[in-house]
CSV table of C-alpha atoms in Angstrom, one decimal:
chain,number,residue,atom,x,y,z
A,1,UNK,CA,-8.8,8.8,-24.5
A,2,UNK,CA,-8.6,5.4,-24.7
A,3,UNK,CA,-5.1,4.6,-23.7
A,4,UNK,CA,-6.0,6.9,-20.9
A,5,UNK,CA,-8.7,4.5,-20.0
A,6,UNK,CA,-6.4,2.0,-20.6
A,7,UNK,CA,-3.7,2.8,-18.2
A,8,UNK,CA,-5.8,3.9,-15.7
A,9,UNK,CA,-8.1,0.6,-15.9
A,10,UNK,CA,-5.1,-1.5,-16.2
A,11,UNK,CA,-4.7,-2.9,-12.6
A,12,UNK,CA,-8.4,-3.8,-11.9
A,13,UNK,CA,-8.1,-6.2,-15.1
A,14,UNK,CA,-4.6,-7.6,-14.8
A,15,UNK,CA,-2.8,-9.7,-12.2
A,16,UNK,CA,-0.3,-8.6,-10.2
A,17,UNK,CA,2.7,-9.7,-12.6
A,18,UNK,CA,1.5,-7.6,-15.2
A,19,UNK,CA,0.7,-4.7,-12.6
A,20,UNK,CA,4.9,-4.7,-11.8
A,21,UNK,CA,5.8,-5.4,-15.6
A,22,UNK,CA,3.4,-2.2,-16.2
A,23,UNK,CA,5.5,-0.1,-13.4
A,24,UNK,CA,8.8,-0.9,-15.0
A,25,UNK,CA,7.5,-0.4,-18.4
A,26,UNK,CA,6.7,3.6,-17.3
A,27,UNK,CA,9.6,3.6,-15.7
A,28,UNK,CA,11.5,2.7,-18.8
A,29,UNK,CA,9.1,5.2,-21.1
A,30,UNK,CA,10.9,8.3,-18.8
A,31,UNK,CA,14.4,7.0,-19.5
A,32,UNK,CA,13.5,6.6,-22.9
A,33,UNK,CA,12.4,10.1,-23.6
A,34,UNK,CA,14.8,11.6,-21.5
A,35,UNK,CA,17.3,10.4,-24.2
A,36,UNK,CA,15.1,11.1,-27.0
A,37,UNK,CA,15.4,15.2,-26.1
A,38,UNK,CA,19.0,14.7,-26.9
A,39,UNK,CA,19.4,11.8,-29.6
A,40,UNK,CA,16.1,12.8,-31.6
A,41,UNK,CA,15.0,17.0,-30.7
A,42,UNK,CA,19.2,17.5,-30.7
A,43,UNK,CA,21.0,15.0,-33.0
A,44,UNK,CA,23.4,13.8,-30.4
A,45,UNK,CA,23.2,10.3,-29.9
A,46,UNK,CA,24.6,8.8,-26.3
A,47,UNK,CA,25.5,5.8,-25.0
A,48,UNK,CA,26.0,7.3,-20.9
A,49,UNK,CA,22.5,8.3,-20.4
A,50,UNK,CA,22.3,5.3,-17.8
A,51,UNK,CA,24.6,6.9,-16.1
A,52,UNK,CA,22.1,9.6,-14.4
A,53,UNK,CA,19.7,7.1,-13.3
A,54,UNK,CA,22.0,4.8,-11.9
A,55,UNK,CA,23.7,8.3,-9.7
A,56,UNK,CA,20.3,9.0,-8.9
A,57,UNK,CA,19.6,6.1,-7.3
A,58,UNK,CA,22.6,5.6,-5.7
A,59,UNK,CA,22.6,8.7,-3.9
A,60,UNK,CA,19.0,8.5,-2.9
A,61,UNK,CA,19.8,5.0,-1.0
A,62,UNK,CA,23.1,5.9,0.3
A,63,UNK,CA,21.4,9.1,1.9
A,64,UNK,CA,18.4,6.3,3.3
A,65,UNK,CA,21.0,4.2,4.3
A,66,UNK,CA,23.8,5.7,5.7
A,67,UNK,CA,23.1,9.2,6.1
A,68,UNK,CA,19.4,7.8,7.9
A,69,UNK,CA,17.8,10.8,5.6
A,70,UNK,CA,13.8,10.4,5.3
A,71,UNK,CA,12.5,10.1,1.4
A,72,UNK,CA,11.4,13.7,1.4
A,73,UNK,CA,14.8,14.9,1.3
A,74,UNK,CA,16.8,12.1,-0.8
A,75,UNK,CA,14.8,12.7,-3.6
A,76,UNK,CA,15.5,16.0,-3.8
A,77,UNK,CA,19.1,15.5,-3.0
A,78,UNK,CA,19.8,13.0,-5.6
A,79,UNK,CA,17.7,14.6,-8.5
A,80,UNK,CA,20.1,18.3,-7.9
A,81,UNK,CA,23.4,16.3,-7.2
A,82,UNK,CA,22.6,14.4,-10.6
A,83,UNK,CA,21.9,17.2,-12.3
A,84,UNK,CA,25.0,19.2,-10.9
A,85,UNK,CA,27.3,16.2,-12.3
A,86,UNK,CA,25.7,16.1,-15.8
A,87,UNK,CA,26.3,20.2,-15.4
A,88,UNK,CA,29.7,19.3,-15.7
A,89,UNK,CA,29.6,16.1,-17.6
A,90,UNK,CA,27.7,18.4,-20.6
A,91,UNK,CA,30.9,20.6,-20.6
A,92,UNK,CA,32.8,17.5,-20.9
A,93,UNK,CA,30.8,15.9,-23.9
A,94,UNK,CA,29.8,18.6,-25.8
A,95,UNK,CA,33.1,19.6,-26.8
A,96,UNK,CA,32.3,17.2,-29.2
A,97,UNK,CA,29.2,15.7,-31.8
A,98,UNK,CA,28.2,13.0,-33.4
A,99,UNK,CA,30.5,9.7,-32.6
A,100,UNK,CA,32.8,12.4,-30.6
A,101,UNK,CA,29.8,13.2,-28.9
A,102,UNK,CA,28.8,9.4,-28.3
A,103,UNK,CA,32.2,8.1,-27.3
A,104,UNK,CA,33.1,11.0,-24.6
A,105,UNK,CA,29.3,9.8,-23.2
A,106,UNK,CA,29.9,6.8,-22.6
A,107,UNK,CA,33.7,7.4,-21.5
A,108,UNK,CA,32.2,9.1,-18.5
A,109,UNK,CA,29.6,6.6,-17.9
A,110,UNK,CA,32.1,4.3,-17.5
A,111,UNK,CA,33.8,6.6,-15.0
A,112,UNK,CA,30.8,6.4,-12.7
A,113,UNK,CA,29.8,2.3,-13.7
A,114,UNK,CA,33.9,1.3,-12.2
A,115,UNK,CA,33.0,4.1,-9.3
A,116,UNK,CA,30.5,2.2,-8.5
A,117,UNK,CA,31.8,-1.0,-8.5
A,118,UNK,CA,35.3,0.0,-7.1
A,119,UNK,CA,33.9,2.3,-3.8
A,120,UNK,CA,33.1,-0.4,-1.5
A,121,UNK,CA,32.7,1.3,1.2
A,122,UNK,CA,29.9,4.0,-0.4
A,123,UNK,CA,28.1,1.3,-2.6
A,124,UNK,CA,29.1,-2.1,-1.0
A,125,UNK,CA,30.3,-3.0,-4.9
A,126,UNK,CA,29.2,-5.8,-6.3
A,127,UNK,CA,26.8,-6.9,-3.2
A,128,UNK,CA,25.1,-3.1,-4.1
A,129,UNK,CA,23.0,-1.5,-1.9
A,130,UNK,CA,19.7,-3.4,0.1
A,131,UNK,CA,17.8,-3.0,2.5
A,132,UNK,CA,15.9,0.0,1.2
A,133,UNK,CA,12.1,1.2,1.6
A,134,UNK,CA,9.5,3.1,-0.6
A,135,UNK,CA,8.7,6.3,0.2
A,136,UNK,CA,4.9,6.8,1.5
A,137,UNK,CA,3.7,10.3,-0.2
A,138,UNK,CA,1.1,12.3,1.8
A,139,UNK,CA,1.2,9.0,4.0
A,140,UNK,CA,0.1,6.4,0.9
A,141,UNK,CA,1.5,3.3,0.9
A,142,UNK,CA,3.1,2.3,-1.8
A,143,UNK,CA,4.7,-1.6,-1.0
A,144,UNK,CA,1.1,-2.9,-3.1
A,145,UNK,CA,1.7,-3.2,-6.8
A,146,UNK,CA,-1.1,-1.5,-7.4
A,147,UNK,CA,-0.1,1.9,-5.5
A,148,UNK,CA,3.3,1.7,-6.7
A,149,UNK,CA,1.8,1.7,-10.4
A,150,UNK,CA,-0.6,4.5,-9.7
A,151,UNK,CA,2.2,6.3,-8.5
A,152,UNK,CA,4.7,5.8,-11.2
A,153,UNK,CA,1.8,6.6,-13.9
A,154,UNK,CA,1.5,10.0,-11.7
A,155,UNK,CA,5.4,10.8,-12.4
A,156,UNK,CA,5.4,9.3,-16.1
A,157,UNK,CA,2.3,11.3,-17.0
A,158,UNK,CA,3.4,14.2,-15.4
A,159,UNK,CA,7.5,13.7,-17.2
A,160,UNK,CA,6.3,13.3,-20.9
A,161,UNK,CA,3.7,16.4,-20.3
A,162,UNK,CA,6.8,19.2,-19.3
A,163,UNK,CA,9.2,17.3,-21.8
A,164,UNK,CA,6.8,17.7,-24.4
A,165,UNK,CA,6.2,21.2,-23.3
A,166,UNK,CA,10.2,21.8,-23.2
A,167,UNK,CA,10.6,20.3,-27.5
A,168,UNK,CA,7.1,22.5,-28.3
A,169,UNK,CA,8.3,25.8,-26.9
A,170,UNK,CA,10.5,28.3,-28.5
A,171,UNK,CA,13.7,26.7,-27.0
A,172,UNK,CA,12.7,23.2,-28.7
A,173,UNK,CA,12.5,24.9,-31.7
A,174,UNK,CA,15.6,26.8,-31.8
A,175,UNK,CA,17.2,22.9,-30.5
A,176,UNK,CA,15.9,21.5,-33.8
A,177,UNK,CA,17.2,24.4,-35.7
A,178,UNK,CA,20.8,23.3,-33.8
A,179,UNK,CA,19.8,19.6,-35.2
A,180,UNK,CA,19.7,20.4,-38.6
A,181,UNK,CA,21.7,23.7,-39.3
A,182,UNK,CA,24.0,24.4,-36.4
A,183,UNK,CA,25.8,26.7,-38.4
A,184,UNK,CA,22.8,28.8,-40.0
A,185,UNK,CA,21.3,28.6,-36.5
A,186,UNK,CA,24.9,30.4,-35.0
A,187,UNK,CA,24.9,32.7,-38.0
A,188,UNK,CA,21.4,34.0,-36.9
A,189,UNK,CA,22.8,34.4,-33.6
A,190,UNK,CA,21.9,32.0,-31.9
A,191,UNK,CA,24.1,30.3,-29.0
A,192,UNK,CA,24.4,26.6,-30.1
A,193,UNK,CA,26.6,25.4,-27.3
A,194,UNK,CA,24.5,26.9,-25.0
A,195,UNK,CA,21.0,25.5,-26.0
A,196,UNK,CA,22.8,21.8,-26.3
A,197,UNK,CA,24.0,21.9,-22.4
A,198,UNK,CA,20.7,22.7,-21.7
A,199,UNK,CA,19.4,20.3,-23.3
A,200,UNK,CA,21.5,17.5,-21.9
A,201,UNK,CA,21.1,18.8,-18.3
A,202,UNK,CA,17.3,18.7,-18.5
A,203,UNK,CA,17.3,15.3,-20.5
A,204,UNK,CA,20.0,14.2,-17.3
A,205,UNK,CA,17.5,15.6,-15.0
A,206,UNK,CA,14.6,13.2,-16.5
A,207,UNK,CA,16.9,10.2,-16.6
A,208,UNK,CA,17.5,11.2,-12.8
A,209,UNK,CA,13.7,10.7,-12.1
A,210,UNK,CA,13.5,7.4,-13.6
A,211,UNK,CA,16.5,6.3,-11.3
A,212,UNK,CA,14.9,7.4,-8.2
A,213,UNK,CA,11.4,5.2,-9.5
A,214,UNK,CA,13.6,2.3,-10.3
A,215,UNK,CA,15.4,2.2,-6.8
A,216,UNK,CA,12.0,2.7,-5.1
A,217,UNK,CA,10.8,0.2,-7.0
A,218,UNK,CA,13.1,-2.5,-6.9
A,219,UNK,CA,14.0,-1.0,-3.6
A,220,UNK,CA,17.6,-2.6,-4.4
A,221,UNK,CA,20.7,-1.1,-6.5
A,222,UNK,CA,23.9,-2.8,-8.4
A,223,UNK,CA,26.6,-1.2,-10.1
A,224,UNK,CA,24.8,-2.6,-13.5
A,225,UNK,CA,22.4,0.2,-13.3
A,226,UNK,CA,24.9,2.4,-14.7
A,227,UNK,CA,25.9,0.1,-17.7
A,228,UNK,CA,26.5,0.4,-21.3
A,229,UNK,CA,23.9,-1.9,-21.9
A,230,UNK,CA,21.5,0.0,-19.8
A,231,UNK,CA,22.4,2.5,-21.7
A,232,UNK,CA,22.3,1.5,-25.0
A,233,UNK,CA,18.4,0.0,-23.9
A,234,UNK,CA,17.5,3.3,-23.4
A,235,UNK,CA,19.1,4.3,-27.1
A,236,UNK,CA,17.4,2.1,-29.0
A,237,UNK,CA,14.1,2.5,-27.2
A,238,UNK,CA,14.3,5.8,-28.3
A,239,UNK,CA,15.0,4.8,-31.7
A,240,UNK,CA,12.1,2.3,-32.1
A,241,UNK,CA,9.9,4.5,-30.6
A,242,UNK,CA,10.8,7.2,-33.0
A,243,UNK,CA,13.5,9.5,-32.6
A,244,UNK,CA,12.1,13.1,-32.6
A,245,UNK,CA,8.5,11.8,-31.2
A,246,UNK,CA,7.7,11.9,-27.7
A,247,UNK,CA,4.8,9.6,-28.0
A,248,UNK,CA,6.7,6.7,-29.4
């Protein structure tokens, strides 16, 4: 009750520095527990997780920019094309666990990070990609710090609430069970392989969302988006916070 308070209080007793710092830091709090579902709920540590929100947010300006798309359909766009690459970059990975796991992660990362920085002509490279706008739901604007925040408390809120209903629910608990006895929990008859790809689609998913607030946000996006050292933020985030707690 009283971090609610808190948060929603916030911008009516801070100055507009710590209004921004306060939109990044939600926007870092999705990323975070978007790699927690897989590093702390599954036992699979990555070091590509960047690599979603960086796509995201790529394809959500490119389709502003070049395509002339309105927001209302590059969001939706960018979260299903994300989603459809980490379909096939689960495959990839999960092949794999453990430092397997974590290497083939951020192999394909890395894929995407010289993609970026190599396809001039889709992201202008090293320049990256300007020039964007925020989007303006049911006609709000959102250029103030303040609306921006609001908004990106909306999203957080409403990402930690289904994550935390996807690692309470009987999935989450047969994805610990893959945590800690993969080969008890395949004995019983349960798929193991399956439940991990679905795991790392729907943590890819989340990491997707925080792309598209960090591009509307800084309305502005460079290859380094999709770096190991974003990535490996977003790791030990999830590791301070807690690994296998949602709240940290």
């Amino acid at each position: 009750g009283v971090l609610a308070v808190l948060l929603v209080g916030m911008p009516w007793a801070a100055g507009e520095f710590y209004v921004n710092l306060s939109s990044q830091i939600l926007i870092a709090a999705i990323f975070a527990a978007s790699v927690n579902l897989l590093l702390g709920y599954g036992g699979l540590p990555t070091l590509g997780h960047a690599a979603y929100v960086g796509l995201a947010a790529y394809l959500s300006a490119w389709l502003y920019l070049k395509l002339g798309l309105a927001h209302w359909l590059t969001a939706p766009i960018a979260l299903a094309g994300t989603t459809l690459i980490a379909c096939a970059f689960g495959l990839i990975a999960l092949r794999a666990t453990g430092l397997g796991f974590l290497m083939l992660t951020l192999a394909l990362s890395q894929v995407l990070w010289g993609t970026a920085y190599r396809w001039v002509s889709v992201t202008d490279g090293d320049n990256g990609l300007r020039g964007l706008t925020r989007p303006a739901p049911f006609g709000i604007n959102l250029d103030g710090a303040t609306q921006f925040y609001y908004f990106a408390l909306i999203v957080t809120v409403a990402s930690i609430w289904l994550m935390a209903r996807f690692v309470d629910s009987p999935f989450g608990a047969a994805l610990r069970g893959t945590r800690d006895q993969p080969r008890r929990m395949s004995a019983l008859g349960h798929d193991v392989g399956m439940i991990r790809w679905v795991t790392f689609v729907y943590a890819a998913f989340w990491g997707a969302v925080s792309g598209l607030l960090f591009v509307y946000y800084h309305k502005y996006i460079h290859p380094v988006s999709l770096s190991l050292t974003n990535s490996a933020e977003g790791l030990l985030a999830a590791i301070a916070g807690g690994s296998g707690t949602l709240g940290g």
